[in-house]
Amino acid sequence: KELVFESIAHLAPLIERKEISPVALTEAFLERIEALNPRLNAYITILSDAALAEARKAEAEIAQGKYRGPLHGIPIGIKDQFLTKGVRTTVGSRLLGDQVPDEDATVVARLKQAGAIVLGKHNMAEFALGGTREHPYGTPRNPWDEERIPGHSSSGSGVAVSASMCTAAIGEDTG
């Protein structure tokens, strides 16, 4: 379980050498998300089943000597602004609460090609409006002081990384 606190630079060689399992690592992150997300609101959508399926696939590929590189088997999170094929993408708004894209954003597609495991979609300010405090899916909370705001547009991504609910996250600056 301490592995959730490690960096990609530390984890990738362990995965490549088969010293740690992408499945066990993904399970550890999912347990942490389950424990912390109700309080911190970092994730809008959690992809437990899909993430575990991808982790099993990564583990099998690596066992067959098909290691893709330093992101292979690494659990990450995606800001809910980025399209994810077959997965709800709300852009932080209830207006788009049922939007399910039929393609991945380029950054998501490339992460998947590299073997990264998507744990879920991160909470964000509605429509990425950085000056608003509107978070229709619950306000993300700073894990170090829950009374403080962790930012706006990519707040869920920042919370998830700082609370070790994923190894890395995709966020961006809309402005």
CSV table of C-alpha atoms in Angstrom, one decimal:
chain,number,residue,atom,x,y,z
A,1,LYS,CA,0.0,0.0,0.0
A,2,GLU,CA,3.0,2.3,0.4
A,3,LEU,CA,3.5,2.1,-3.3
A,4,VAL,CA,0.7,4.7,-3.8
A,5,PHE,CA,3.1,7.3,-2.4
A,6,GLU,CA,5.8,6.6,-5.0
A,7,SER,CA,6.6,8.4,-8.2
A,8,ILE,CA,6.4,7.0,-11.7
A,9,ALA,CA,10.2,7.1,-11.9
A,10,HIS,CA,10.3,4.7,-8.9
A,11,LEU,CA,7.4,2.5,-10.0
A,12,ALA,CA,8.1,2.0,-13.7
A,13,PRO,CA,11.4,0.1,-13.3
A,14,LEU,CA,9.7,-2.1,-10.6
A,15,ILE,CA,6.9,-2.9,-13.1
A,16,GLU,CA,9.3,-3.5,-15.9
A,17,ARG,CA,11.3,-6.0,-13.8
A,18,LYS,CA,8.1,-7.6,-12.7
A,19,GLU,CA,8.8,-6.8,-9.0
A,20,ILE,CA,5.4,-5.2,-8.6
A,21,SER,CA,2.1,-6.1,-10.3
A,22,PRO,CA,0.1,-3.5,-12.2
A,23,VAL,CA,-3.0,-5.3,-10.8
A,24,ALA,CA,-1.9,-5.0,-7.2
A,25,LEU,CA,-0.9,-1.3,-7.8
A,26,THR,CA,-4.2,-0.5,-9.4
A,27,GLU,CA,-6.1,-2.3,-6.5
A,28,ALA,CA,-4.1,-0.2,-4.0
A,29,PHE,CA,-5.1,3.0,-5.7
A,30,LEU,CA,-8.7,2.0,-6.0
A,31,GLU,CA,-8.8,1.2,-2.3
A,32,ARG,CA,-7.4,4.6,-1.5
A,33,ILE,CA,-9.9,6.3,-3.9
A,34,GLU,CA,-12.7,4.4,-2.2
A,35,ALA,CA,-11.5,5.6,1.2
A,36,LEU,CA,-10.8,9.2,0.4
A,37,ASN,CA,-13.0,10.3,-2.5
A,38,PRO,CA,-16.2,10.6,-0.5
A,39,ARG,CA,-14.5,13.3,1.6
A,40,LEU,CA,-12.2,14.9,-1.0
A,41,ASN,CA,-14.3,14.8,-4.2
A,42,ALA,CA,-11.3,14.4,-6.5
A,43,TYR,CA,-13.1,12.0,-8.9
A,44,ILE,CA,-16.5,12.4,-10.7
A,45,THR,CA,-16.3,9.0,-12.3
A,46,ILE,CA,-14.3,6.1,-11.0
A,47,LEU,CA,-13.5,3.3,-13.5
A,48,SER,CA,-12.8,0.4,-11.1
A,49,ASP,CA,-13.7,-2.5,-13.5
A,50,ALA,CA,-12.1,-0.9,-16.6
A,51,ALA,CA,-9.0,0.0,-14.7
A,52,LEU,CA,-8.6,-3.6,-13.3
A,53,ALA,CA,-9.1,-5.0,-16.8
A,54,GLU,CA,-6.4,-2.7,-18.2
A,55,ALA,CA,-4.1,-3.6,-15.3
A,56,ARG,CA,-4.6,-7.3,-16.0
A,57,LYS,CA,-3.9,-6.7,-19.7
A,58,ALA,CA,-0.7,-4.7,-18.9
A,59,GLU,CA,0.5,-7.4,-16.5
A,60,ALA,CA,0.0,-10.1,-19.2
A,61,GLU,CA,1.8,-8.0,-21.8
A,62,ILE,CA,4.7,-7.3,-19.5
A,63,ALA,CA,4.9,-11.0,-18.6
A,64,GLN,CA,5.2,-11.8,-22.3
A,65,GLY,CA,8.1,-9.3,-22.7
A,66,LYS,CA,6.0,-6.6,-24.4
A,67,TYR,CA,6.8,-3.8,-22.0
A,68,ARG,CA,5.8,-0.5,-23.8
A,69,GLY,CA,7.7,2.0,-21.6
A,70,PRO,CA,7.6,3.9,-18.4
A,71,LEU,CA,3.8,4.5,-18.4
A,72,HIS,CA,3.0,0.8,-18.9
A,73,GLY,CA,0.9,-0.4,-15.9
A,74,ILE,CA,0.9,3.1,-14.2
A,75,PRO,CA,-2.4,4.2,-12.8
A,76,ILE,CA,-3.4,7.7,-13.7
A,77,GLY,CA,-6.4,10.1,-13.6
A,78,ILE,CA,-7.9,12.3,-16.3
A,79,LYS,CA,-9.5,15.7,-15.9
A,80,ASP,CA,-13.1,15.3,-16.8
A,81,GLN,CA,-12.7,17.9,-19.6
A,82,PHE,CA,-10.9,15.4,-21.8
A,83,LEU,CA,-12.9,13.1,-24.0
A,84,THR,CA,-12.7,9.4,-23.0
A,85,LYS,CA,-14.2,6.9,-25.4
A,86,GLY,CA,-17.2,5.1,-23.9
A,87,VAL,CA,-16.8,7.0,-20.6
A,88,ARG,CA,-19.0,9.9,-19.4
A,89,THR,CA,-17.3,13.2,-19.9
A,90,THR,CA,-19.2,16.0,-18.0
A,91,VAL,CA,-16.7,18.9,-18.3
A,92,GLY,CA,-17.8,19.4,-14.6
A,93,SER,CA,-21.4,20.3,-15.6
A,94,ARG,CA,-24.7,18.6,-15.0
A,95,LEU,CA,-25.7,19.9,-18.5
A,96,LEU,CA,-23.3,17.3,-20.0
A,97,GLY,CA,-23.9,14.7,-17.3
A,98,ASP,CA,-24.9,12.1,-19.9
A,99,GLN,CA,-22.3,12.9,-22.5
A,100,VAL,CA,-20.4,9.7,-23.6
A,101,PRO,CA,-17.9,10.4,-26.3
A,102,ASP,CA,-17.2,7.9,-29.1
A,103,GLU,CA,-13.5,8.8,-29.2
A,104,ASP,CA,-10.6,9.6,-26.9
A,105,ALA,CA,-8.9,13.0,-26.8
A,106,THR,CA,-5.4,12.8,-28.3
A,107,VAL,CA,-3.7,13.0,-24.9
A,108,VAL,CA,-5.9,10.2,-23.6
A,109,ALA,CA,-5.3,8.0,-26.7
A,110,ARG,CA,-1.6,8.4,-26.4
A,111,LEU,CA,-1.6,7.6,-22.7
A,112,LYS,CA,-3.5,4.4,-23.4
A,113,GLN,CA,-1.1,3.5,-26.2
A,114,ALA,CA,1.7,3.9,-23.7
A,115,GLY,CA,-0.1,1.4,-21.4
A,116,ALA,CA,-1.2,3.9,-18.7
A,117,ILE,CA,-4.2,2.7,-16.7
A,118,VAL,CA,-7.0,5.2,-16.3
A,119,LEU,CA,-8.5,5.1,-12.8
A,120,GLY,CA,-11.2,7.6,-13.5
A,121,LYS,CA,-12.2,11.2,-14.4
A,122,HIS,CA,-11.3,14.0,-12.1
A,123,ASN,CA,-13.6,16.7,-10.7
A,124,MET,CA,-13.2,20.2,-12.0
A,125,ALA,CA,-14.8,23.6,-12.0
A,126,GLU,CA,-17.8,23.7,-14.2
A,127,PHE,CA,-16.7,24.1,-17.9
A,128,ALA,CA,-13.2,24.7,-16.6
A,129,LEU,CA,-14.1,28.3,-15.6
A,130,GLY,CA,-11.1,29.0,-13.3
A,131,GLY,CA,-12.8,32.0,-11.6
A,132,THR,CA,-15.9,30.2,-10.5
A,133,ARG,CA,-16.4,28.1,-7.4
A,134,GLU,CA,-19.1,26.1,-9.0
A,135,HIS,CA,-18.5,22.3,-8.7
A,136,PRO,CA,-21.8,20.6,-9.5
A,137,TYR,CA,-20.3,17.2,-8.6
A,138,GLY,CA,-19.1,18.4,-5.1
A,139,THR,CA,-16.3,20.8,-4.3
A,140,PRO,CA,-12.9,19.2,-4.3
A,141,ARG,CA,-11.1,19.5,-0.9
A,142,ASN,CA,-7.5,20.2,-0.2
A,143,PRO,CA,-6.3,17.0,1.4
A,144,TRP,CA,-3.9,19.0,3.7
A,145,ASP,CA,-6.5,21.5,4.9
A,146,GLU,CA,-10.1,20.7,3.8
A,147,GLU,CA,-11.2,24.3,4.6
A,148,ARG,CA,-8.9,25.6,1.8
A,149,ILE,CA,-9.7,25.6,-1.9
A,150,PRO,CA,-7.3,23.4,-3.9
A,151,GLY,CA,-7.7,25.5,-7.1
A,152,HIS,CA,-10.5,25.7,-9.6
A,153,SER,CA,-10.3,24.4,-13.1
A,154,SER,CA,-8.1,21.3,-12.5
A,155,SER,CA,-8.8,21.1,-8.8
A,156,GLY,CA,-9.7,17.4,-8.8
A,157,SER,CA,-6.5,16.5,-10.6
A,158,GLY,CA,-4.4,18.4,-8.1
A,159,VAL,CA,-6.2,16.8,-5.1
A,160,ALA,CA,-5.9,13.3,-6.6
A,161,VAL,CA,-2.1,13.6,-7.1
A,162,SER,CA,-1.5,15.3,-3.7
A,163,ALA,CA,-3.6,12.8,-1.8
A,164,SER,CA,-1.9,9.9,-3.7
A,165,MET,CA,-5.1,8.8,-5.4
A,166,CYS,CA,-3.2,8.3,-8.7
A,167,THR,CA,0.4,8.5,-9.7
A,168,ALA,CA,-0.2,11.4,-12.1
A,169,ALA,CA,-3.0,13.3,-13.6
A,170,ILE,CA,-3.9,15.2,-16.8
A,171,GLY,CA,-5.1,18.7,-16.1
A,172,GLU,CA,-4.6,21.9,-18.0
A,173,ASP,CA,-5.0,25.7,-17.9
A,174,THR,CA,-8.0,26.7,-19.9
A,175,GLY,CA,-7.1,30.4,-19.6
